[in-house]
Each structure stands twice: as structure tokens, then as C-alpha cells.
PDB file of C-alpha atoms and ligand atoms in Angstrom:
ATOM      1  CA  UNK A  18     -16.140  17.544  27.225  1.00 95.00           C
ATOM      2  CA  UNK A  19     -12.734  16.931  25.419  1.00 98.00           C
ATOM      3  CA  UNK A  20      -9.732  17.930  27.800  1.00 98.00           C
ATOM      4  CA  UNK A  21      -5.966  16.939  27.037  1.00 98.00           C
ATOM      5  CA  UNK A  22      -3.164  18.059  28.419  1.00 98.00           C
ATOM      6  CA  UNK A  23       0.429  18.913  27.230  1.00 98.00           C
ATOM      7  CA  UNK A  24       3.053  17.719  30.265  1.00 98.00           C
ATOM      8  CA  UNK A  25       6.517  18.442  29.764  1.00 98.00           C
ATOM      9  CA  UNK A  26       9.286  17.761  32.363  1.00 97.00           C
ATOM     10  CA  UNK A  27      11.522  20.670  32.822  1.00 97.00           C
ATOM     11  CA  UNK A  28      14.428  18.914  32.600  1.00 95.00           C
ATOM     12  CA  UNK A  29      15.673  21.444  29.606  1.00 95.00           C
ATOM     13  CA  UNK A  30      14.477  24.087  26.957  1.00 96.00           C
ATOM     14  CA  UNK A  31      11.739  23.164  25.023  1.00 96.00           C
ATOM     15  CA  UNK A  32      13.025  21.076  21.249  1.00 93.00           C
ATOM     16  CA  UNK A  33      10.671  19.701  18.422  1.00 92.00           C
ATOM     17  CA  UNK A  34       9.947  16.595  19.690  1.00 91.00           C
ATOM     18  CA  UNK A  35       8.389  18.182  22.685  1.00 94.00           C
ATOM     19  CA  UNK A  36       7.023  20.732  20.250  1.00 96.00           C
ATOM     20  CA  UNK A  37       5.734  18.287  17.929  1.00 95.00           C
ATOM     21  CA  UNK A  38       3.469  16.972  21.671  1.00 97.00           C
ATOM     22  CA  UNK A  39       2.447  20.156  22.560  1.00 98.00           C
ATOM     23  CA  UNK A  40       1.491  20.925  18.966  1.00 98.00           C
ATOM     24  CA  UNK A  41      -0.559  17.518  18.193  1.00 98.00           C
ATOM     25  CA  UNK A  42      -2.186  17.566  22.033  1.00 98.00           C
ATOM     26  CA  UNK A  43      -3.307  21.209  21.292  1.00 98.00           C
ATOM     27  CA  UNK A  44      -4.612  21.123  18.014  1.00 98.00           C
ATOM     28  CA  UNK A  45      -6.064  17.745  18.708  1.00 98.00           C
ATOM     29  CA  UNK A  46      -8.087  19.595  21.802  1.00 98.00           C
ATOM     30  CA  UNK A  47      -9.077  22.830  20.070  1.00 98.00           C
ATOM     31  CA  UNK A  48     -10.225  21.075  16.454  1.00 98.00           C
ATOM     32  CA  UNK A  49     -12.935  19.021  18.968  1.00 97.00           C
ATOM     33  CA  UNK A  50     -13.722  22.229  21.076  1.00 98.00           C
ATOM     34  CA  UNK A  51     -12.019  21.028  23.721  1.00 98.00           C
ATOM     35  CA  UNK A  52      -9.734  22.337  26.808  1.00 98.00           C
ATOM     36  CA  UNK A  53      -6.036  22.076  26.362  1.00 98.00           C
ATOM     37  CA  UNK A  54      -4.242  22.663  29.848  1.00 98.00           C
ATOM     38  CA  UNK A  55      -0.365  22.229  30.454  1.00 98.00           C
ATOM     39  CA  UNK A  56       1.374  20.198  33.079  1.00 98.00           C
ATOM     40  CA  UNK A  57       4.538  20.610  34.289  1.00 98.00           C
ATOM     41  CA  UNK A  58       6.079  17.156  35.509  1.00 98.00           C
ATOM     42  CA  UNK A  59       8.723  18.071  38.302  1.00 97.00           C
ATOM     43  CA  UNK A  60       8.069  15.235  40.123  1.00 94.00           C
ATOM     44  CA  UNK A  61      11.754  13.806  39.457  1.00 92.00           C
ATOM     45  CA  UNK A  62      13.495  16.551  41.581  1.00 90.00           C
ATOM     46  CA  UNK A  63      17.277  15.813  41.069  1.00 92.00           C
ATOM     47  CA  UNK A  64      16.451  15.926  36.975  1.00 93.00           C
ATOM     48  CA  UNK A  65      14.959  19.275  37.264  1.00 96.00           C
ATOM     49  CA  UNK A  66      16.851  22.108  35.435  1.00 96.00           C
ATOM     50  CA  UNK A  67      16.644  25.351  36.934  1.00 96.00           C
ATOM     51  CA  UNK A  68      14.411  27.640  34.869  1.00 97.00           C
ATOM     52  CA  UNK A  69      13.400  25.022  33.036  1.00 98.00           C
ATOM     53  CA  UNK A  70      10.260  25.503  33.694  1.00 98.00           C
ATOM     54  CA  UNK A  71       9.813  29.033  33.227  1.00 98.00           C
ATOM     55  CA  UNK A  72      11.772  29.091  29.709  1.00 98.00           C
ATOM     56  CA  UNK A  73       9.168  25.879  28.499  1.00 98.00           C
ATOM     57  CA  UNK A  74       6.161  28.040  29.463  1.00 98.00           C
ATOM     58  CA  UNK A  75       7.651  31.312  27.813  1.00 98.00           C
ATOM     59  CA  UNK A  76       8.133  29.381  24.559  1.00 98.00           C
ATOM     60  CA  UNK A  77       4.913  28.018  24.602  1.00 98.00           C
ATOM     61  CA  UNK A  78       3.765  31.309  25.168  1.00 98.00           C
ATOM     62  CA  UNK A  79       5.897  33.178  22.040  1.00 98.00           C
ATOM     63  CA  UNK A  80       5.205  30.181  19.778  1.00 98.00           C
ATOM     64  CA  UNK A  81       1.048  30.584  20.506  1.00 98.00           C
ATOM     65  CA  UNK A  82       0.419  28.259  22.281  1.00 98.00           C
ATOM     66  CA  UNK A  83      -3.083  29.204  24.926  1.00 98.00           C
ATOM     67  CA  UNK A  84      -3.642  26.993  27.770  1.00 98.00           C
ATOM     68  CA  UNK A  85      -6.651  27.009  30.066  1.00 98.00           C
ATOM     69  CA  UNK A  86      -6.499  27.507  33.532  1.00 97.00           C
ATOM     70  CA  UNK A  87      -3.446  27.553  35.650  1.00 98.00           C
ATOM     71  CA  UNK A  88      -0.134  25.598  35.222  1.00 98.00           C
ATOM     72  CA  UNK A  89      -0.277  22.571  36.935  1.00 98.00           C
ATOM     73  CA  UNK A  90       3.174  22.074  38.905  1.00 98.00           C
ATOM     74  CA  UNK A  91       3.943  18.086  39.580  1.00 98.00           C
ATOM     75  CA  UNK A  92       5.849  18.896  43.003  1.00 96.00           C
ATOM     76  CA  UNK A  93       2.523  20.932  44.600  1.00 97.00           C
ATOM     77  CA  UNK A  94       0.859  17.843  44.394  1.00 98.00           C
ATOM     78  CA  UNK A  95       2.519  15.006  46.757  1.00 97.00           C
ATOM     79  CA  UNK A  96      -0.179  14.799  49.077  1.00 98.00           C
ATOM     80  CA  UNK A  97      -2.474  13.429  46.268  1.00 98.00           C
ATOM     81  CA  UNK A  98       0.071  10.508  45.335  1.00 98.00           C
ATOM     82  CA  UNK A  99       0.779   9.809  49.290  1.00 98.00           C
ATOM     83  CA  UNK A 100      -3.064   9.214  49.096  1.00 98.00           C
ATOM     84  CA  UNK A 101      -2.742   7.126  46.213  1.00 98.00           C
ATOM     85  CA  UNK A 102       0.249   4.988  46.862  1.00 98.00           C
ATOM     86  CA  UNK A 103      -1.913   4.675  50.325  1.00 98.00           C
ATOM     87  CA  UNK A 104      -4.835   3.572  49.123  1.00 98.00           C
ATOM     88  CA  UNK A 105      -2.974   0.976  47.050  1.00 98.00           C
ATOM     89  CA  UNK A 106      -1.215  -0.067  50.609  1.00 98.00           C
ATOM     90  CA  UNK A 107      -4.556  -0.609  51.571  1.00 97.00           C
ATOM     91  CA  UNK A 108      -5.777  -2.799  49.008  1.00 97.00           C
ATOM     92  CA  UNK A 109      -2.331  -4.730  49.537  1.00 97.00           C
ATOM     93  CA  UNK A 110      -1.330  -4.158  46.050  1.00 98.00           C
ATOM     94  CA  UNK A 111       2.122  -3.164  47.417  1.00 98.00           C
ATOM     95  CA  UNK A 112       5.228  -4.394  48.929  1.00 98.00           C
ATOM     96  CA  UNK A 113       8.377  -3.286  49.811  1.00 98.00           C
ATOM     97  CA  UNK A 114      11.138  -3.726  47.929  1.00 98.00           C
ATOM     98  CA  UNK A 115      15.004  -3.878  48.950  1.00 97.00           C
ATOM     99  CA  UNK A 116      16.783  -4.048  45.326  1.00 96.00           C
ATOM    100  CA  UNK A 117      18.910  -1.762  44.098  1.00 93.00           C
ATOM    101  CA  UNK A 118      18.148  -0.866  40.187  1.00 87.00           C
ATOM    102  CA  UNK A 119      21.430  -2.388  39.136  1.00 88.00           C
ATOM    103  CA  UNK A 120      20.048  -6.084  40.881  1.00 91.00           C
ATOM    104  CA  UNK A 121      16.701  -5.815  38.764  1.00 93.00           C
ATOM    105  CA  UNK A 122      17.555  -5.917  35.239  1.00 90.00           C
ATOM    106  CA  UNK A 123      14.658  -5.239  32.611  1.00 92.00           C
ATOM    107  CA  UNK A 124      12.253  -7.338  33.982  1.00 96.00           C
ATOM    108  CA  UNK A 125      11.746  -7.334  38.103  1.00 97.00           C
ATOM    109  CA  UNK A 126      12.321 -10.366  39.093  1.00 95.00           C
ATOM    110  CA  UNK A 127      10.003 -11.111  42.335  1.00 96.00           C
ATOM    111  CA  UNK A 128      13.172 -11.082  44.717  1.00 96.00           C
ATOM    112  CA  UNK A 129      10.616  -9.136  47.576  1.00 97.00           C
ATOM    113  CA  UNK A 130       7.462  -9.829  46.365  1.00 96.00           C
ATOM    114  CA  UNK A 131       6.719 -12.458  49.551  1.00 96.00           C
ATOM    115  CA  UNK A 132       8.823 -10.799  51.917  1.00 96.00           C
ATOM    116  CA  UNK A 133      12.194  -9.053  52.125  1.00 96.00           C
ATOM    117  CA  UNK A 134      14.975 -11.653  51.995  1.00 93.00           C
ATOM    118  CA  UNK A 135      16.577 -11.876  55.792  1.00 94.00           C
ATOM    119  CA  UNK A 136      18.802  -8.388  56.629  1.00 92.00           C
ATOM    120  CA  UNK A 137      17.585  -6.383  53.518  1.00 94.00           C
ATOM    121  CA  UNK A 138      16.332  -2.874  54.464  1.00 95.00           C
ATOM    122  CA  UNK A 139      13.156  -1.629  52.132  1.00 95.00           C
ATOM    123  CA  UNK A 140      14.033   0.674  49.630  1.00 95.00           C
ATOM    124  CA  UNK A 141      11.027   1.297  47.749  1.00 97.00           C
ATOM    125  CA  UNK A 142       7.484   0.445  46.936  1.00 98.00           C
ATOM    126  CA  UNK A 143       6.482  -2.186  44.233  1.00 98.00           C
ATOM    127  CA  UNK A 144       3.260  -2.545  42.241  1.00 98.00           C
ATOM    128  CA  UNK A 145       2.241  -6.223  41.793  1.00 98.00           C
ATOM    129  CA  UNK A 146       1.270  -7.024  38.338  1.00 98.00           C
ATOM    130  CA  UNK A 147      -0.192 -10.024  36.981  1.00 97.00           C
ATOM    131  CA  UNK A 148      -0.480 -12.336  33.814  1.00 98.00           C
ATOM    132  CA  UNK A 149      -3.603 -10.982  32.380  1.00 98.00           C
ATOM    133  CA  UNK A 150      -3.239  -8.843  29.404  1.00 98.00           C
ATOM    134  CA  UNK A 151      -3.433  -4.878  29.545  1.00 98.00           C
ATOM    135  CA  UNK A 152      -5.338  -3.988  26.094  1.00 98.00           C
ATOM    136  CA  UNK A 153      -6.350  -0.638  25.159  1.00 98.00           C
ATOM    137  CA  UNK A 154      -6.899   1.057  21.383  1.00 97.00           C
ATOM    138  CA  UNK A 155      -4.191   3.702  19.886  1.00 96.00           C
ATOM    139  CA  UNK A 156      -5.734   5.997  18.271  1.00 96.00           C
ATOM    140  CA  UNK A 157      -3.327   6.124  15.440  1.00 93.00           C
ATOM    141  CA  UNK A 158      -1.503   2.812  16.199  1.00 92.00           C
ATOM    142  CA  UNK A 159      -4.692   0.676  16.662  1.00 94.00           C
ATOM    143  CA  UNK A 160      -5.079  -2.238  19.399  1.00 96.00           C
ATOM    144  CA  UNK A 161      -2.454  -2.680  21.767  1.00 97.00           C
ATOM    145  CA  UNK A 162      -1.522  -5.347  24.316  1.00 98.00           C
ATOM    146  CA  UNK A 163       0.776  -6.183  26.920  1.00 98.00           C
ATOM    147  CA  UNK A 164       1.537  -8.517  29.518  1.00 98.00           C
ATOM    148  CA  UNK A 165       3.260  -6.683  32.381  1.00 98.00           C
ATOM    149  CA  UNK A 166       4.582  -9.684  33.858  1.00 98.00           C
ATOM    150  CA  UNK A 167       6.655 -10.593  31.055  1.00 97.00           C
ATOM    151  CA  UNK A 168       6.923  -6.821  29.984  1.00 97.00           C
ATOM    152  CA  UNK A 169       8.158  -5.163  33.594  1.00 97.00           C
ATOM    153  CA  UNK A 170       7.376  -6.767  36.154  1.00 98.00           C
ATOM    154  CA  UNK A 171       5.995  -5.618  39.600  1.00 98.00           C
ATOM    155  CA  UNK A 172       7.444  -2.053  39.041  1.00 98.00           C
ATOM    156  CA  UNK A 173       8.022   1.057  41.338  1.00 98.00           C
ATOM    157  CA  UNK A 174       5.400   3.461  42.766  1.00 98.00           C
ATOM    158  CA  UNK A 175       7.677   5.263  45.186  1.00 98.00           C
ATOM    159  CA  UNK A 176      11.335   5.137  44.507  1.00 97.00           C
ATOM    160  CA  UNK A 177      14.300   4.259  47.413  1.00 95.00           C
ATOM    161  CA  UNK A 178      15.162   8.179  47.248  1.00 95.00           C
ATOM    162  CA  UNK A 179      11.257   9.032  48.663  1.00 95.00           C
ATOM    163  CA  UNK A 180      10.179  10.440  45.271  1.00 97.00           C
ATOM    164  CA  UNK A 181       7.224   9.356  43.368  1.00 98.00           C
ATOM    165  CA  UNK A 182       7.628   7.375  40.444  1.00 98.00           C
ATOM    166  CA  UNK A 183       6.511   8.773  37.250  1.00 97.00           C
ATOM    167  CA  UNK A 184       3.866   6.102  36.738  1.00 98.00           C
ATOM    168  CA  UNK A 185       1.852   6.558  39.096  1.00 98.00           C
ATOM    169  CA  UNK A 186       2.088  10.853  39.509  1.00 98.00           C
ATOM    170  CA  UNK A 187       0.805  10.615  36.244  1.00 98.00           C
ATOM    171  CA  UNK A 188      -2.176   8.756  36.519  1.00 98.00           C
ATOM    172  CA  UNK A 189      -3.317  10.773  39.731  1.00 98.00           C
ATOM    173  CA  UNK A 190      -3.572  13.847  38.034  1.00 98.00           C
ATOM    174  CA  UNK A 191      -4.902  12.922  34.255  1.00 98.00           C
ATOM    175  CA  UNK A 192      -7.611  11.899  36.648  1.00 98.00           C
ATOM    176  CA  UNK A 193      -7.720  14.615  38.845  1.00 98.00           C
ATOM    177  CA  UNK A 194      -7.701  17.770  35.943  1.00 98.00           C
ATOM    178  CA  UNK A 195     -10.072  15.524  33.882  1.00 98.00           C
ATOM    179  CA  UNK A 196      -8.115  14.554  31.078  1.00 98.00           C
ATOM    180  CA  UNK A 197     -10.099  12.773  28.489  1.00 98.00           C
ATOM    181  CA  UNK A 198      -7.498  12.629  25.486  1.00 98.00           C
ATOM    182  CA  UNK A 199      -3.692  11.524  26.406  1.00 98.00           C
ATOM    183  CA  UNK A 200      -1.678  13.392  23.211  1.00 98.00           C
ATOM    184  CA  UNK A 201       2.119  12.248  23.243  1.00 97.00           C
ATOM    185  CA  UNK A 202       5.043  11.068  21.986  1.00 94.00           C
ATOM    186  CA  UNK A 203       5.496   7.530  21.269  1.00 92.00           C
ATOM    187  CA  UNK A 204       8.224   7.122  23.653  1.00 92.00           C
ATOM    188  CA  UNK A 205       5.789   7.028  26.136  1.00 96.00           C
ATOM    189  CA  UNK A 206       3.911   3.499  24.355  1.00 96.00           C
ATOM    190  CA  UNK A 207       5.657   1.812  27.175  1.00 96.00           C
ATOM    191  CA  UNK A 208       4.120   3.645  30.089  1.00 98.00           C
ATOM    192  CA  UNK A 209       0.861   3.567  29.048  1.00 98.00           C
ATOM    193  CA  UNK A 210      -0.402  -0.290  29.729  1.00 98.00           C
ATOM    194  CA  UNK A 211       1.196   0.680  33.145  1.00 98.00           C
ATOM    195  CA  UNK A 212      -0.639   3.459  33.607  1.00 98.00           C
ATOM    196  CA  UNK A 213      -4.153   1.783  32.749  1.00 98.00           C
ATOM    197  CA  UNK A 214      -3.623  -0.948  35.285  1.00 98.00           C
ATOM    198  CA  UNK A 215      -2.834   1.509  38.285  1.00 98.00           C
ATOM    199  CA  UNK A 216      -6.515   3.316  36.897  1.00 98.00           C
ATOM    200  CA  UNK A 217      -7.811   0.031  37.972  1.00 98.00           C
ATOM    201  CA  UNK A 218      -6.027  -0.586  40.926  1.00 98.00           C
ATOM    202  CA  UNK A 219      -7.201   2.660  41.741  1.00 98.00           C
ATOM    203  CA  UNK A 220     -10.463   2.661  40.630  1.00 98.00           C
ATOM    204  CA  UNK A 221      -9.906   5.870  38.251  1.00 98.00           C
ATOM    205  CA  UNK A 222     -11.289   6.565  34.573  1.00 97.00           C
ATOM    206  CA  UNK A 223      -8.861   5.876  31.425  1.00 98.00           C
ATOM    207  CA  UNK A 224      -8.479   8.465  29.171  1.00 98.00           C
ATOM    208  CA  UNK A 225      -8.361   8.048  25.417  1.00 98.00           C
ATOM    209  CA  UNK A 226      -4.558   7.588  23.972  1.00 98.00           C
ATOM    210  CA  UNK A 227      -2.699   8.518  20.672  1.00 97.00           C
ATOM    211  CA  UNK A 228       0.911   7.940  20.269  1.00 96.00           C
ATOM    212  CA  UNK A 229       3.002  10.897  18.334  1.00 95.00           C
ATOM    213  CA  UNK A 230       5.275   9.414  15.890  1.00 89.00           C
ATOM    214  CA  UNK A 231       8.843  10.088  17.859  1.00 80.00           C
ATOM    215  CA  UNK A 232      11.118  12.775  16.264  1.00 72.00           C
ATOM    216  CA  UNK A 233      14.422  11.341  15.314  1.00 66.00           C
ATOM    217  CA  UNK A 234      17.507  12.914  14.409  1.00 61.00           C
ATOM    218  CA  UNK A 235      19.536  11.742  11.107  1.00 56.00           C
ATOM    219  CA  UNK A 236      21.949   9.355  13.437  1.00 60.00           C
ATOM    220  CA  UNK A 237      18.747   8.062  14.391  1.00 59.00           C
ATOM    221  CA  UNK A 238      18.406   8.168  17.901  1.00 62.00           C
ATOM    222  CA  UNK A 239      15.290   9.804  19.310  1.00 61.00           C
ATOM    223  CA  UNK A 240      15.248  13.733  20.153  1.00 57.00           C
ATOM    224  CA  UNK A 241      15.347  14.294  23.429  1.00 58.00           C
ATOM    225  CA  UNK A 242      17.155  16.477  26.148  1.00 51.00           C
ATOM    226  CA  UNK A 243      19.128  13.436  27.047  1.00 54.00           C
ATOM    227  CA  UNK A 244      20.547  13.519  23.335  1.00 53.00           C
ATOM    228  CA  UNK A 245      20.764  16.939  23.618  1.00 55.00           C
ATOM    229  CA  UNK A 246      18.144  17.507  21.361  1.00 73.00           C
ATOM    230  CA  UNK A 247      18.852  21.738  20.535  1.00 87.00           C
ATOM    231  CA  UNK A 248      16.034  24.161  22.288  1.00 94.00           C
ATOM    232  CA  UNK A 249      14.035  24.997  19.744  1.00 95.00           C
ATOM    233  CA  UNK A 250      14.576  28.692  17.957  1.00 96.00           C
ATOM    234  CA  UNK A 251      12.497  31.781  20.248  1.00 96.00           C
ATOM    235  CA  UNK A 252      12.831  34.329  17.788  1.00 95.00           C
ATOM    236  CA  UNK A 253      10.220  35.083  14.654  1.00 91.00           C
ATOM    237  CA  UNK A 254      11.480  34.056  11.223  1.00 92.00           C
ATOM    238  CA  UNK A 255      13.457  30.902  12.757  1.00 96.00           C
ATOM    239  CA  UNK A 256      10.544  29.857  14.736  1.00 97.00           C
ATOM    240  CA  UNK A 257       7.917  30.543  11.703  1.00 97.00           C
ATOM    241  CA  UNK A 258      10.262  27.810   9.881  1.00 96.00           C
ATOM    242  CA  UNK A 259      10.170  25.304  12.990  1.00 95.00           C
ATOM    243  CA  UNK A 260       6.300  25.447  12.954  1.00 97.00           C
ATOM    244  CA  UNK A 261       6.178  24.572   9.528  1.00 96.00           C
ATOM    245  CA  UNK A 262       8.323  22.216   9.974  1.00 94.00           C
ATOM    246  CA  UNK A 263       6.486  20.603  13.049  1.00 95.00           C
ATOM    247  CA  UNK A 264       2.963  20.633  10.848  1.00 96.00           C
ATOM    248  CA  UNK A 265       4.797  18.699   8.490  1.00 94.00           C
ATOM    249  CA  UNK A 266       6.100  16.364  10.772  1.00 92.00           C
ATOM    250  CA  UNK A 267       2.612  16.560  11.533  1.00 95.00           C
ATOM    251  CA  UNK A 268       1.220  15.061   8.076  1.00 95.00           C
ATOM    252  CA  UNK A 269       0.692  18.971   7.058  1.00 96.00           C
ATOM    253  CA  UNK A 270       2.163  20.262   4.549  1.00 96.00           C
ATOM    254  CA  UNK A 271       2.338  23.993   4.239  1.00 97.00           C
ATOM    255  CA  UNK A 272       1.759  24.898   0.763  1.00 96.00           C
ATOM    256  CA  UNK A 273       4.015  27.869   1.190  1.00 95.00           C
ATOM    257  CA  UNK A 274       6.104  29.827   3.459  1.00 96.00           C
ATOM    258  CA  UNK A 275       3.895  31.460   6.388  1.00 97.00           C
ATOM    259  CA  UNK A 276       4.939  35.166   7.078  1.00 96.00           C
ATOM    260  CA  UNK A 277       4.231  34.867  11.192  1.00 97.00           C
ATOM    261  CA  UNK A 278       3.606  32.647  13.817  1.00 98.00           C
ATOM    262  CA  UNK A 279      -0.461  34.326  13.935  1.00 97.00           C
ATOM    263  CA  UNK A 280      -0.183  33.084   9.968  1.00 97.00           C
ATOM    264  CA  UNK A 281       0.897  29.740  10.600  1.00 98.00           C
ATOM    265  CA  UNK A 282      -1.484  29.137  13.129  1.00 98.00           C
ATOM    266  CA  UNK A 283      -4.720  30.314  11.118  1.00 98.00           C
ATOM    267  CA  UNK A 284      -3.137  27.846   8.159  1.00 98.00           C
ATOM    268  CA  UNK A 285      -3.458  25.356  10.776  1.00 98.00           C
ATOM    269  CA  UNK A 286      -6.220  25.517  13.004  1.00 98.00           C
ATOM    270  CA  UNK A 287      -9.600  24.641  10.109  1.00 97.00           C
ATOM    271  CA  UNK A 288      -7.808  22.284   8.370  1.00 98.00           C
ATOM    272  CA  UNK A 289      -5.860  20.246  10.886  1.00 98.00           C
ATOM    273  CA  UNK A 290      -6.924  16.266  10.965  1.00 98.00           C
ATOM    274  CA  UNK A 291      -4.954  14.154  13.556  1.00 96.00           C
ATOM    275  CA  UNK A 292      -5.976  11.348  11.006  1.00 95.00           C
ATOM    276  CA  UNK A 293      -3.327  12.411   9.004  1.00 96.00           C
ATOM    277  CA  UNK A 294      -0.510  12.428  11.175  1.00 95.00           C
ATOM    278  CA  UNK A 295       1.602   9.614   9.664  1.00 87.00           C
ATOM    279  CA  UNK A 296       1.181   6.098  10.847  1.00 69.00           C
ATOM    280  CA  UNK A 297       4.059   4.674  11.731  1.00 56.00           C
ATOM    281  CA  UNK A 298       7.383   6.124  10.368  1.00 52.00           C
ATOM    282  CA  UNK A 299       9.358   8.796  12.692  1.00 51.00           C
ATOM    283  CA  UNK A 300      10.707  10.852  10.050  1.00 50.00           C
ATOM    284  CA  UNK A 301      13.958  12.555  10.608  1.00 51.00           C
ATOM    285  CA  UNK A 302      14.082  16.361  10.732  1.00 53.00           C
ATOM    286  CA  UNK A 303      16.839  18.992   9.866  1.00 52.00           C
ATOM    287  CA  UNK A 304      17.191  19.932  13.644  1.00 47.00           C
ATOM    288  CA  UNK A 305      19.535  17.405  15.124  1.00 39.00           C
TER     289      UNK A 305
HETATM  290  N1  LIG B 406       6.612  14.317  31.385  1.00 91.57           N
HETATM  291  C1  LIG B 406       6.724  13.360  30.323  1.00 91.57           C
HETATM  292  C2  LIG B 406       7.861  13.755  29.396  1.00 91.57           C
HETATM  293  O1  LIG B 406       8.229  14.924  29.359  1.00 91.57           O
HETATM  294  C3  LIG B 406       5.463  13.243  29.496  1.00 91.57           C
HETATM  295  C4  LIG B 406       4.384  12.576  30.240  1.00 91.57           C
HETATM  296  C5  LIG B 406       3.118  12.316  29.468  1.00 91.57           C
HETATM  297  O2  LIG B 406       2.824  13.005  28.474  1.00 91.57           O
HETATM  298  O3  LIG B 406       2.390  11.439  29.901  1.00 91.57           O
HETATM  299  O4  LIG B 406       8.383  12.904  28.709  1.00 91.57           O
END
């Protein structure tokens, strides 16, 4: 059975980039009679923006958008990555780590990996990785590969400030809702060799991945709260023109101007193909 998963962190309102996930991931789900469930990925504490949350559901919500079962909130669920990151211990797959970010650089540079240099207190936990190659298949990019030694490094489970990384929260619960098909944004390319080799370290399934072409606006840079990306419009005819404007994005061209949100969504739903999503450009959109 086909589950995927929409997982926003509510760091801000909702903009089309995230839209353009949510949208792909849920009409990717529903077109193969599958579940769709959202996420919400508050593991990152200090980033959290107050009501963030609640406004990213609500917009969901008044664009269409029906999820299956309950909400699944990141910071209920620390006990399940103190098992992992345990478990991991275990299998000695860990080790601490006394380096500051600004000491590391891009690539970690095996300072701790035998042992903490003399006087250094631990600061966080480290994930050896190796030199064999991580390969998976894209489904819209095609085969992938990477090398996390030359890519990353040994990188962080648990950072010096207690708080699971992102990394590994994630792979704990695709696994534990049953996510089959991983929808996002290709931002995310990055993580995902990452994220397959802590499934094998910790013996869990991989899901199926596709890759969103990433929403830029026209200076370029990628949408995104950080960028200050604008929350995208919660009232009818404004938000009838951002859907259309996301199926586009999408490879789907509306042939004319929808007169609701229940319109745009019965354009949609028989003819959508995620084939057609476009295969490598990011296009840039009129919301920046
Ligand atoms: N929470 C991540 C974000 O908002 C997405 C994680 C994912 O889809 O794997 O960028």
C-alpha cells in the first residue's frame, strides 16, 4: 500500500515551494490510491515559529488539502530517536564528538573519530561513514550516487545543544508511519544518501524517492522561509491563481482559469502524471 507523507517544519507560513511538496506528495499518493499523511518536523526547537504550525495545517486545510490520520508532531516523538541513536551506540556506529561547527568546515574531518583529543569535552554524537558508495534511483532524476566520505563526512545524529539532528528524526519515523513514497523538494537531494545509510545502520526499510524541482525566485535563489519566501495567499480568488500556478510548476497546465479551489482540484486529480513534472529546470515563479 502506497503511503507518503508531506513534512513541513514550522519554521514560518506555508509559501509555494512548500506548496509545490505538499501538492506533488499528495497527488502523487491519491493518483496510486494511496495514504497521504502530514508531518510536522519540530524537532529543531529554537527554529520553531510560534503558530507556525497551526497556520501550515489551516492552509493546508483551506487550500484542500485531506490528510489521513492524525498530525504527526516531531517533538512527541524523542523517545523513538533516543532508541535509535541507542541502538546505533550499540552497534558502535557512534562517537563523540568535541568540535564546534565553525572547526568542521564542509566536510568533517575525523578530528574525534578515535578518541577525543586530550581536555576536549563531547559535544555531540557522530555517525561514521565509509567509502562505499550510497546509490539509490530518483524517480524523476534517475540513478544517484554518493560517497559520504568525500561528500560529509561522519556527520551528526544528536547535536551539542541535546536536540536530534534532522537526519536521523527523519528516518525513524518514515519508518515508523510506513512511508513508502518520499515526495519533496530537491533541496533535500543532499539528505537523502544520508538518510539511506542510517536505514541500514538501523536495519529499517527505504522508501521510494522523487526530488521536486526547487522553486526559485527571479534573483535566483531558492524559495524558502530563510529568503523570506512570502506565505502563500489564504483567501479564494488569490489562492485559486496560486494553485494554478503550482500545477504548472507542476508540468500542468491549466487550460483556463479555474473558478474555485473544489474546481481546480477536480481539473487536477484524473489527469495528474508525476511523469510530467519537469526534469530538471526550477523554473522561476511570479511570487518572489
Ligand atoms: N522538514 C523538511 C523541510 O521542511 C522536509 C523533510 C522531508 O521532506 O524529508 O524542509
Amino acid at each position: 500500500m502506497y503511503r507518503g507523507r508531506f513534512a513541513p517544519s514550522p519554521t514560518g507560513p506555508l509559501h509555494f515551494g512548500s506548496l509545490v511538496a505538499a501538492m506533488a506528495s499528495y497527488l502523487d499518493a491519491r493518483s496510486q490510491g494511496g495514504e497521504w499523511l502530514v508531518r510536522i518536523e519540530d524537532v529543531d526547537t529554537p527554529r520553531n515559529q510560534p503558530g507556525a504550525a497551526d497556520s501550515i495545517l489551516r492552509t493546508l486545510e483551506f487550500y484542500g488539502f485531506e490528510w489521513d490520520g492524525p498530525v504527526l508532531y516531531q517533538s512527541s516523538r524523542f523517545e523513538a530517536y533516543q532508541c535509535a541513536l541507542e541502538k546505533l551506540r550499540r552497534a558502535r556506529a557512534l562517537f563523540p564528538c568535541a568540535c564546534s561547527r565553525k572547526e568542521v568546515g564542509e566536510i568533517y574531518p575525523g578530528t574525534c573519530r578515535n578518541g577525543l583529543p586530550p581536555s576536549r569535552e563531547p559535544r555531540s554524537w557522530r555517525l561514521r561513514v565509509d567509502d562505499d558508495p550510497i546509490r539509490f534511483n530518483d524517480r524523476r532524476l534517475g540513478a544517484q550516487e554518493e560517497v559520504l566520505s568525500e561528500s560529509v563526512g561522519d556527520f551528526v545524529v544528536k547535536r551539542a545543544n541535546g536536540l536530534f539532528a534532522y537526519q536521523l528524526a527523519v528516518v525513524v519515523d518514515d519508518c515508523w508511519q510506513g512511508i513508502t513514497d518520499v515526495v519533496r523538494g530537491s533541496d533535500l537531494l543532499t539528505s537523502t544518501a544520508r538518510q539511506i545509510y542510517l536505514q541500514t545502520k538501523l536495519q529499517l526499510p527505504s522508501p521510494s524517492y522523487l526530488h521536486l524541482p526547487v522553486a526559485i525566485d527571479r534573483t535566483g535563489d531558492k524559495l524558502s522561509k530563510q529568503t523570506k519566501a512570502q506565505p502563500i495567499p489564504t483567501s479564494e480568488p488569490a489562492a485559486v491563481v496560486t494553485l494554478a500556478e503550482a500545477f504548472e510548476f507542476l508540468g500542468h497546465t491549466p487550460p483556463q482559469p479555474f473558478h474555485s479551489i473544489k474546481d481546480a482540484w477536480a481539473w487536477i486529480k484524473p489527469i495528474w502524471e508525476t511523469g510530467n513534472i519537469p526534469a530538471v529546470r526550477a523554473r522561476s515563479i511570479s511570487h518572489a
